[in-house]
Amino acid sequence: MKAIEKIVIAGIVGTTFMTLYSYFKAKKENEEYVEPVMLNKLIDKSPNLPSARNEDSHPAGWGLHYGTGVVFVAAYWLFWKKVLLNPTPGRVLVTGIISGAAGILVWKLLFSQHSNPPHNDRKGYYRQLMYAHIIFSLFSLLTYKALSLKEETTAAVIQ
């Protein structure tokens, strides 16, 4: 399996678990914390973009969210391949915190630059984003490692 295939699969798996956590926190705290929904609200409220009328399921927000997850894993691959091949608990935590900080900065920028940003508890949102990115890192790194191990095992059996 090519590295790009492992990156895409790991990004999808990590993003899925991150999003499940965001749904859980949103429901528990009765706030809007689901990233694709927030993206769709930003798109819908932007005067320069076409409307995303169904904010919960419009593909634009979901595509941007999953695409970003793949980009995060690609960044791990470019800058810190060791974390993908040997995801220790410490590396998962550090990667999650770095990713969470980057995610929070991007969301702060999106909200501050938008003329009519959606409303939610920002402090709670940023806190859940940090945990969500740690979950993302855990599942994306473990998935990449599992795909790599499967590949190594298959190659060893063939030889």
Short mmCIF file of N, CA and C in Angstrom, two decimals:
data_model
loop_
_atom_site.label_atom_id
_atom_site.label_comp_id
_atom_site.label_asym_id
_atom_site.label_seq_id
_atom_site.Cartn_x
_atom_site.Cartn_y
_atom_site.Cartn_z
N MET A 1 0.85 -1.18 0.00
CA MET A 1 0.00 0.00 0.00
C MET A 1 0.90 1.24 0.00
N LYS A 2 0.56 2.17 -0.85
CA LYS A 2 1.34 3.41 -0.94
C LYS A 2 1.11 4.29 0.28
N ALA A 3 2.10 5.14 0.56
CA ALA A 3 2.00 6.04 1.71
C ALA A 3 0.76 6.93 1.61
N ILE A 4 0.44 7.42 0.43
CA ILE A 4 -0.71 8.32 0.29
C ILE A 4 -2.01 7.59 0.65
N GLU A 5 -2.10 6.31 0.32
CA GLU A 5 -3.30 5.54 0.67
C GLU A 5 -3.41 5.38 2.19
N LYS A 6 -2.28 5.11 2.84
CA LYS A 6 -2.28 4.99 4.30
C LYS A 6 -2.62 6.34 4.94
N ILE A 7 -2.11 7.42 4.38
CA ILE A 7 -2.40 8.76 4.91
C ILE A 7 -3.89 9.06 4.81
N VAL A 8 -4.49 8.77 3.66
CA VAL A 8 -5.92 9.04 3.46
C VAL A 8 -6.76 8.19 4.42
N ILE A 9 -6.46 6.91 4.50
CA ILE A 9 -7.24 6.03 5.39
C ILE A 9 -7.08 6.46 6.84
N ALA A 10 -5.85 6.73 7.26
CA ALA A 10 -5.62 7.16 8.64
C ALA A 10 -6.32 8.49 8.93
N GLY A 11 -6.32 9.41 7.96
CA GLY A 11 -7.01 10.68 8.13
C GLY A 11 -8.51 10.50 8.27
N ILE A 12 -9.08 9.60 7.49
CA ILE A 12 -10.52 9.34 7.57
C ILE A 12 -10.88 8.71 8.91
N VAL A 13 -10.11 7.72 9.34
CA VAL A 13 -10.40 7.06 10.61
C VAL A 13 -10.26 8.04 11.77
N GLY A 14 -9.15 8.79 11.80
CA GLY A 14 -8.95 9.75 12.88
C GLY A 14 -10.04 10.81 12.91
N THR A 15 -10.42 11.32 11.75
CA THR A 15 -11.45 12.35 11.67
C THR A 15 -12.80 11.80 12.12
N THR A 16 -13.08 10.56 11.78
CA THR A 16 -14.35 9.95 12.19
C THR A 16 -14.45 9.86 13.71
N PHE A 17 -13.39 9.38 14.37
CA PHE A 17 -13.43 9.28 15.82
C PHE A 17 -13.45 10.65 16.48
N MET A 18 -12.74 11.60 15.90
CA MET A 18 -12.76 12.97 16.41
C MET A 18 -14.18 13.54 16.34
N THR A 19 -14.84 13.32 15.23
CA THR A 19 -16.18 13.84 15.01
C THR A 19 -17.19 13.17 15.95
N LEU A 20 -17.03 11.88 16.18
CA LEU A 20 -17.91 11.20 17.14
C LEU A 20 -17.77 11.81 18.53
N TYR A 21 -16.54 12.12 18.91
CA TYR A 21 -16.31 12.77 20.20
C TYR A 21 -16.98 14.16 20.21
N SER A 22 -16.86 14.90 19.13
CA SER A 22 -17.48 16.23 19.05
C SER A 22 -19.00 16.14 19.17
N TYR A 23 -19.60 15.14 18.53
CA TYR A 23 -21.04 14.93 18.68
C TYR A 23 -21.39 14.64 20.14
N PHE A 24 -20.61 13.79 20.78
CA PHE A 24 -20.84 13.44 22.18
C PHE A 24 -20.79 14.69 23.07
N LYS A 25 -19.73 15.50 22.92
CA LYS A 25 -19.58 16.70 23.74
C LYS A 25 -20.69 17.72 23.42
N ALA A 26 -21.05 17.85 22.16
CA ALA A 26 -22.10 18.79 21.78
C ALA A 26 -23.42 18.42 22.45
N LYS A 27 -23.73 17.14 22.42
CA LYS A 27 -24.98 16.68 23.04
C LYS A 27 -24.92 16.83 24.55
N LYS A 28 -23.79 16.45 25.14
CA LYS A 28 -23.64 16.51 26.60
C LYS A 28 -23.72 17.95 27.11
N GLU A 29 -23.12 18.89 26.40
CA GLU A 29 -23.08 20.28 26.86
C GLU A 29 -24.14 21.16 26.19
N ASN A 30 -24.95 20.55 25.33
CA ASN A 30 -26.01 21.27 24.62
C ASN A 30 -25.47 22.51 23.91
N GLU A 31 -24.36 22.30 23.19
CA GLU A 31 -23.70 23.36 22.41
C GLU A 31 -23.42 22.83 21.02
N GLU A 32 -23.15 23.74 20.09
CA GLU A 32 -22.76 23.32 18.74
C GLU A 32 -21.25 23.22 18.68
N TYR A 33 -20.75 21.98 18.71
CA TYR A 33 -19.32 21.73 18.68
C TYR A 33 -18.90 20.87 17.47
N VAL A 34 -19.82 20.46 16.65
CA VAL A 34 -19.51 19.54 15.55
C VAL A 34 -18.89 20.34 14.41
N GLU A 35 -17.63 20.02 14.12
CA GLU A 35 -16.84 20.82 13.18
C GLU A 35 -17.47 20.95 11.79
N PRO A 36 -17.94 19.87 11.15
CA PRO A 36 -18.54 20.05 9.82
C PRO A 36 -19.79 20.94 9.84
N VAL A 37 -20.56 20.85 10.90
CA VAL A 37 -21.75 21.70 11.03
C VAL A 37 -21.32 23.16 11.18
N MET A 38 -20.29 23.39 12.01
CA MET A 38 -19.78 24.76 12.18
C MET A 38 -19.23 25.29 10.85
N LEU A 39 -18.52 24.46 10.11
CA LEU A 39 -18.02 24.89 8.80
C LEU A 39 -19.18 25.26 7.88
N ASN A 40 -20.21 24.43 7.86
CA ASN A 40 -21.37 24.73 7.02
C ASN A 40 -22.07 26.02 7.46
N LYS A 41 -22.10 26.29 8.74
CA LYS A 41 -22.70 27.54 9.22
C LYS A 41 -21.86 28.73 8.76
N LEU A 42 -20.53 28.59 8.82
CA LEU A 42 -19.66 29.65 8.33
C LEU A 42 -19.90 29.89 6.83
N ILE A 43 -20.00 28.79 6.08
CA ILE A 43 -20.25 28.90 4.63
C ILE A 43 -21.61 29.56 4.39
N ASP A 44 -22.63 29.08 5.09
CA ASP A 44 -23.99 29.58 4.88
C ASP A 44 -24.11 31.07 5.22
N LYS A 45 -23.38 31.51 6.21
CA LYS A 45 -23.48 32.91 6.64
C LYS A 45 -22.48 33.82 5.92
N SER A 46 -21.75 33.27 4.97
CA SER A 46 -20.78 34.07 4.23
C SER A 46 -21.43 34.65 2.98
N PRO A 47 -21.33 35.95 2.79
CA PRO A 47 -21.97 36.57 1.63
C PRO A 47 -21.29 36.20 0.30
N ASN A 48 -20.07 35.71 0.34
CA ASN A 48 -19.34 35.42 -0.89
C ASN A 48 -19.38 33.96 -1.31
N LEU A 49 -20.06 33.12 -0.54
CA LEU A 49 -20.12 31.70 -0.85
C LEU A 49 -21.56 31.26 -1.05
N PRO A 50 -21.76 30.19 -1.84
CA PRO A 50 -23.14 29.69 -2.00
C PRO A 50 -23.67 29.15 -0.67
N SER A 51 -24.97 29.16 -0.54
CA SER A 51 -25.61 28.74 0.69
C SER A 51 -25.41 27.24 0.96
N ALA A 52 -25.19 26.91 2.22
CA ALA A 52 -25.18 25.52 2.67
C ALA A 52 -26.44 25.35 3.51
N ARG A 53 -27.56 25.24 2.86
CA ARG A 53 -28.86 25.30 3.54
C ARG A 53 -29.04 24.23 4.60
N ASN A 54 -28.60 23.03 4.33
CA ASN A 54 -28.70 21.98 5.34
C ASN A 54 -27.36 21.90 6.06
N GLU A 55 -27.25 22.63 7.14
CA GLU A 55 -25.96 22.77 7.83
C GLU A 55 -25.48 21.48 8.47
N ASP A 56 -26.40 20.58 8.81
CA ASP A 56 -25.98 19.33 9.44
C ASP A 56 -25.36 18.36 8.46
N SER A 57 -25.84 18.33 7.22
CA SER A 57 -25.38 17.30 6.31
C SER A 57 -24.83 17.79 4.98
N HIS A 58 -24.73 19.09 4.79
CA HIS A 58 -24.21 19.59 3.52
C HIS A 58 -22.78 19.07 3.31
N PRO A 59 -22.48 18.59 2.12
CA PRO A 59 -21.16 17.97 1.88
C PRO A 59 -19.97 18.93 1.97
N ALA A 60 -20.19 20.22 1.83
CA ALA A 60 -19.06 21.16 1.86
C ALA A 60 -18.32 21.09 3.19
N GLY A 61 -19.05 21.23 4.29
CA GLY A 61 -18.43 21.19 5.61
C GLY A 61 -17.79 19.85 5.90
N TRP A 62 -18.47 18.78 5.50
CA TRP A 62 -17.93 17.44 5.73
C TRP A 62 -16.68 17.20 4.90
N GLY A 63 -16.70 17.65 3.66
CA GLY A 63 -15.51 17.49 2.80
C GLY A 63 -14.32 18.28 3.33
N LEU A 64 -14.59 19.52 3.76
CA LEU A 64 -13.51 20.33 4.33
C LEU A 64 -12.95 19.70 5.60
N HIS A 65 -13.83 19.17 6.43
CA HIS A 65 -13.41 18.57 7.69
C HIS A 65 -12.55 17.31 7.45
N TYR A 66 -13.03 16.42 6.60
CA TYR A 66 -12.27 15.20 6.32
C TYR A 66 -11.01 15.51 5.54
N GLY A 67 -11.08 16.46 4.62
CA GLY A 67 -9.88 16.86 3.88
C GLY A 67 -8.81 17.41 4.80
N THR A 68 -9.24 18.18 5.80
CA THR A 68 -8.29 18.72 6.78
C THR A 68 -7.65 17.60 7.59
N GLY A 69 -8.43 16.59 7.94
CA GLY A 69 -7.88 15.44 8.66
C GLY A 69 -6.79 14.75 7.87
N VAL A 70 -7.01 14.58 6.57
CA VAL A 70 -6.00 13.96 5.71
C VAL A 70 -4.76 14.86 5.64
N VAL A 71 -4.96 16.17 5.56
CA VAL A 71 -3.83 17.10 5.52
C VAL A 71 -3.02 17.02 6.82
N PHE A 72 -3.69 16.89 7.95
CA PHE A 72 -2.97 16.75 9.22
C PHE A 72 -2.09 15.50 9.21
N VAL A 73 -2.63 14.37 8.75
CA VAL A 73 -1.82 13.14 8.70
C VAL A 73 -0.68 13.30 7.70
N ALA A 74 -0.94 13.95 6.59
CA ALA A 74 0.14 14.21 5.62
C ALA A 74 1.24 15.06 6.25
N ALA A 75 0.86 16.02 7.09
CA ALA A 75 1.85 16.84 7.78
C ALA A 75 2.66 15.98 8.75
N TYR A 76 2.00 15.05 9.44
CA TYR A 76 2.74 14.15 10.32
C TYR A 76 3.77 13.37 9.49
N TRP A 77 3.34 12.90 8.33
CA TRP A 77 4.21 12.10 7.46
C TRP A 77 5.40 12.94 6.97
N LEU A 78 5.14 14.19 6.63
CA LEU A 78 6.21 15.06 6.13
C LEU A 78 7.21 15.46 7.21
N PHE A 79 6.70 15.77 8.40
CA PHE A 79 7.54 16.37 9.42
C PHE A 79 7.99 15.44 10.54
N TRP A 80 7.25 14.34 10.75
CA TRP A 80 7.58 13.48 11.89
C TRP A 80 7.15 12.04 11.60
N LYS A 81 7.77 11.42 10.59
CA LYS A 81 7.40 10.05 10.21
C LYS A 81 7.52 9.07 11.36
N LYS A 82 8.46 9.34 12.26
CA LYS A 82 8.67 8.45 13.39
C LYS A 82 7.40 8.28 14.22
N VAL A 83 6.61 9.35 14.35
CA VAL A 83 5.38 9.27 15.13
C VAL A 83 4.37 8.33 14.46
N LEU A 84 4.38 8.27 13.12
CA LEU A 84 3.48 7.38 12.41
C LEU A 84 3.91 5.92 12.53
N LEU A 85 5.20 5.68 12.58
CA LEU A 85 5.71 4.32 12.61
C LEU A 85 5.85 3.77 14.03
N ASN A 86 5.91 4.65 15.02
CA ASN A 86 6.03 4.22 16.41
C ASN A 86 5.26 5.19 17.31
N PRO A 87 3.91 5.09 17.30
CA PRO A 87 3.08 6.03 18.07
C PRO A 87 2.99 5.67 19.55
N THR A 88 3.98 6.09 20.31
CA THR A 88 3.96 5.87 21.76
C THR A 88 2.91 6.79 22.39
N PRO A 89 2.49 6.49 23.63
CA PRO A 89 1.52 7.39 24.28
C PRO A 89 2.00 8.84 24.35
N GLY A 90 3.27 9.04 24.63
CA GLY A 90 3.81 10.41 24.68
C GLY A 90 3.74 11.10 23.33
N ARG A 91 4.08 10.38 22.28
CA ARG A 91 4.04 10.96 20.93
C ARG A 91 2.61 11.27 20.51
N VAL A 92 1.68 10.39 20.86
CA VAL A 92 0.27 10.64 20.55
C VAL A 92 -0.18 11.91 21.25
N LEU A 93 0.17 12.05 22.52
CA LEU A 93 -0.23 13.23 23.28
C LEU A 93 0.39 14.51 22.71
N VAL A 94 1.67 14.48 22.43
CA VAL A 94 2.34 15.66 21.87
C VAL A 94 1.75 16.01 20.51
N THR A 95 1.57 15.01 19.66
CA THR A 95 0.99 15.25 18.34
C THR A 95 -0.42 15.82 18.47
N GLY A 96 -1.21 15.27 19.39
CA GLY A 96 -2.57 15.76 19.61
C GLY A 96 -2.59 17.19 20.10
N ILE A 97 -1.69 17.51 21.01
CA ILE A 97 -1.64 18.88 21.55
C ILE A 97 -1.21 19.87 20.47
N ILE A 98 -0.20 19.50 19.69
CA ILE A 98 0.24 20.38 18.59
C ILE A 98 -0.90 20.56 17.57
N SER A 99 -1.55 19.45 17.22
CA SER A 99 -2.66 19.51 16.27
C SER A 99 -3.82 20.33 16.85
N GLY A 100 -4.10 20.12 18.13
CA GLY A 100 -5.17 20.87 18.77
C GLY A 100 -4.89 22.36 18.80
N ALA A 101 -3.65 22.72 19.11
CA ALA A 101 -3.28 24.14 19.10
C ALA A 101 -3.44 24.74 17.70
N ALA A 102 -3.01 23.99 16.69
CA ALA A 102 -3.16 24.47 15.31
C ALA A 102 -4.64 24.60 14.96
N GLY A 103 -5.44 23.60 15.33
CA GLY A 103 -6.87 23.65 15.06
C GLY A 103 -7.55 24.83 15.73
N ILE A 104 -7.21 25.06 16.98
CA ILE A 104 -7.79 26.18 17.73
C ILE A 104 -7.42 27.51 17.07
N LEU A 105 -6.16 27.65 16.68
CA LEU A 105 -5.74 28.89 16.01
C LEU A 105 -6.51 29.12 14.71
N VAL A 106 -6.70 28.05 13.93
CA VAL A 106 -7.44 28.18 12.67
C VAL A 106 -8.89 28.57 12.95
N TRP A 107 -9.53 27.93 13.93
CA TRP A 107 -10.92 28.26 14.25
C TRP A 107 -11.03 29.70 14.77
N LYS A 108 -10.10 30.12 15.61
CA LYS A 108 -10.13 31.51 16.09
C LYS A 108 -10.02 32.48 14.92
N LEU A 109 -9.16 32.17 13.97
CA LEU A 109 -9.00 33.00 12.79
C LEU A 109 -10.30 33.02 11.97
N LEU A 110 -10.88 31.84 11.76
CA LEU A 110 -12.13 31.77 10.99
C LEU A 110 -13.22 32.60 11.65
N PHE A 111 -13.38 32.45 12.97
CA PHE A 111 -14.43 33.19 13.67
C PHE A 111 -14.15 34.69 13.66
N SER A 112 -12.90 35.08 13.84
CA SER A 112 -12.57 36.50 13.92
C SER A 112 -12.68 37.21 12.57
N GLN A 113 -12.46 36.48 11.49
CA GLN A 113 -12.50 37.08 10.16
C GLN A 113 -13.88 37.04 9.51
N HIS A 114 -14.77 36.26 10.08
CA HIS A 114 -16.11 36.13 9.51
C HIS A 114 -17.00 37.26 10.00
N SER A 115 -17.80 37.81 9.10
CA SER A 115 -18.66 38.94 9.47
C SER A 115 -19.83 38.53 10.35
N ASN A 116 -20.24 37.27 10.31
CA ASN A 116 -21.38 36.80 11.10
C ASN A 116 -21.13 35.35 11.54
N PRO A 117 -20.16 35.12 12.43
CA PRO A 117 -19.83 33.75 12.80
C PRO A 117 -20.94 33.09 13.61
N PRO A 118 -21.05 31.77 13.51
CA PRO A 118 -22.05 31.07 14.31
C PRO A 118 -21.74 31.19 15.80
N HIS A 119 -22.76 31.05 16.61
CA HIS A 119 -22.59 31.21 18.05
C HIS A 119 -22.44 29.85 18.73
N ASN A 120 -21.54 29.79 19.68
CA ASN A 120 -21.40 28.68 20.61
C ASN A 120 -20.53 29.16 21.76
N ASP A 121 -20.40 28.32 22.76
CA ASP A 121 -19.51 28.64 23.88
C ASP A 121 -18.08 28.44 23.39
N ARG A 122 -17.41 29.54 23.06
CA ARG A 122 -16.08 29.46 22.45
C ARG A 122 -15.08 28.75 23.37
N LYS A 123 -15.07 29.09 24.64
CA LYS A 123 -14.13 28.47 25.57
C LYS A 123 -14.36 26.95 25.61
N GLY A 124 -15.60 26.55 25.70
CA GLY A 124 -15.94 25.13 25.70
C GLY A 124 -15.57 24.48 24.37
N TYR A 125 -15.80 25.20 23.28
CA TYR A 125 -15.48 24.68 21.95
C TYR A 125 -13.99 24.44 21.81
N TYR A 126 -13.19 25.40 22.22
CA TYR A 126 -11.74 25.25 22.09
C TYR A 126 -11.23 24.13 23.00
N ARG A 127 -11.81 23.99 24.18
CA ARG A 127 -11.41 22.91 25.08
C ARG A 127 -11.73 21.55 24.44
N GLN A 128 -12.94 21.42 23.90
CA GLN A 128 -13.29 20.14 23.28
C GLN A 128 -12.47 19.90 22.03
N LEU A 129 -12.07 20.97 21.31
CA LEU A 129 -11.22 20.80 20.14
C LEU A 129 -9.86 20.20 20.51
N MET A 130 -9.32 20.61 21.64
CA MET A 130 -8.04 20.06 22.07
C MET A 130 -8.18 18.55 22.32
N TYR A 131 -9.19 18.17 23.08
CA TYR A 131 -9.40 16.73 23.33
C TYR A 131 -9.72 15.99 22.03
N ALA A 132 -10.51 16.61 21.16
CA ALA A 132 -10.86 15.98 19.89
C ALA A 132 -9.62 15.72 19.04
N HIS A 133 -8.66 16.64 19.07
CA HIS A 133 -7.43 16.45 18.29
C HIS A 133 -6.52 15.39 18.90
N ILE A 134 -6.56 15.24 20.20
CA ILE A 134 -5.81 14.14 20.82
C ILE A 134 -6.43 12.82 20.39
N ILE A 135 -7.75 12.74 20.37
CA ILE A 135 -8.44 11.54 19.89
C ILE A 135 -8.12 11.31 18.42
N PHE A 136 -8.15 12.38 17.62
CA PHE A 136 -7.79 12.28 16.21
C PHE A 136 -6.39 11.69 16.06
N SER A 137 -5.44 12.24 16.80
CA SER A 137 -4.06 11.77 16.70
C SER A 137 -3.95 10.30 17.09
N LEU A 138 -4.60 9.92 18.17
CA LEU A 138 -4.57 8.53 18.61
C LEU A 138 -5.03 7.59 17.50
N PHE A 139 -6.20 7.84 16.96
CA PHE A 139 -6.77 6.92 15.98
C PHE A 139 -6.08 7.01 14.62
N SER A 140 -5.66 8.19 14.21
CA SER A 140 -4.98 8.28 12.92
C SER A 140 -3.59 7.64 13.00
N LEU A 141 -2.86 7.86 14.09
CA LEU A 141 -1.52 7.27 14.22
C LEU A 141 -1.60 5.75 14.35
N LEU A 142 -2.55 5.26 15.14
CA LEU A 142 -2.69 3.80 15.28
C LEU A 142 -3.12 3.16 13.97
N THR A 143 -3.96 3.84 13.22
CA THR A 143 -4.40 3.31 11.93
C THR A 143 -3.23 3.24 10.96
N TYR A 144 -2.45 4.32 10.88
CA TYR A 144 -1.29 4.32 9.98
C TYR A 144 -0.32 3.21 10.38
N LYS A 145 -0.08 3.06 11.66
CA LYS A 145 0.83 2.02 12.15
C LYS A 145 0.28 0.63 11.80
N ALA A 146 -1.00 0.42 12.01
CA ALA A 146 -1.61 -0.88 11.71
C ALA A 146 -1.50 -1.20 10.22
N LEU A 147 -1.74 -0.23 9.38
CA LEU A 147 -1.62 -0.45 7.93
C LEU A 147 -0.17 -0.76 7.55
N SER A 148 0.77 -0.11 8.19
CA SER A 148 2.18 -0.36 7.92
C SER A 148 2.59 -1.74 8.40
N LEU A 149 2.11 -2.14 9.58
CA LEU A 149 2.42 -3.47 10.10
C LEU A 149 1.83 -4.56 9.21
N LYS A 150 0.61 -4.35 8.74
CA LYS A 150 -0.03 -5.31 7.86
C LYS A 150 0.80 -5.48 6.60
N GLU A 151 1.28 -4.36 6.09
CA GLU A 151 2.10 -4.37 4.89
C GLU A 151 3.42 -5.13 5.13
N GLU A 152 4.06 -4.87 6.26
CA GLU A 152 5.32 -5.54 6.60
C GLU A 152 5.10 -7.04 6.80
N THR A 153 4.01 -7.41 7.48
CA THR A 153 3.70 -8.82 7.71
C THR A 153 3.44 -9.53 6.40
N THR A 154 2.68 -8.91 5.53
CA THR A 154 2.38 -9.51 4.22
C THR A 154 3.67 -9.68 3.41
N ALA A 155 4.55 -8.71 3.43
CA ALA A 155 5.81 -8.80 2.70
C ALA A 155 6.68 -9.92 3.27
N ALA A 156 6.69 -10.07 4.58
CA ALA A 156 7.51 -11.11 5.21
C ALA A 156 6.97 -12.50 4.86
N VAL A 157 5.66 -12.64 4.80
CA VAL A 157 5.05 -13.93 4.47
C VAL A 157 5.35 -14.32 3.03
N ILE A 158 5.31 -13.33 2.13
CA ILE A 158 5.57 -13.58 0.71
C ILE A 158 7.01 -14.02 0.49
N GLN A 159 7.95 -13.46 1.25
CA GLN A 159 9.35 -13.80 1.07
C GLN A 159 9.58 -15.13 1.72
#
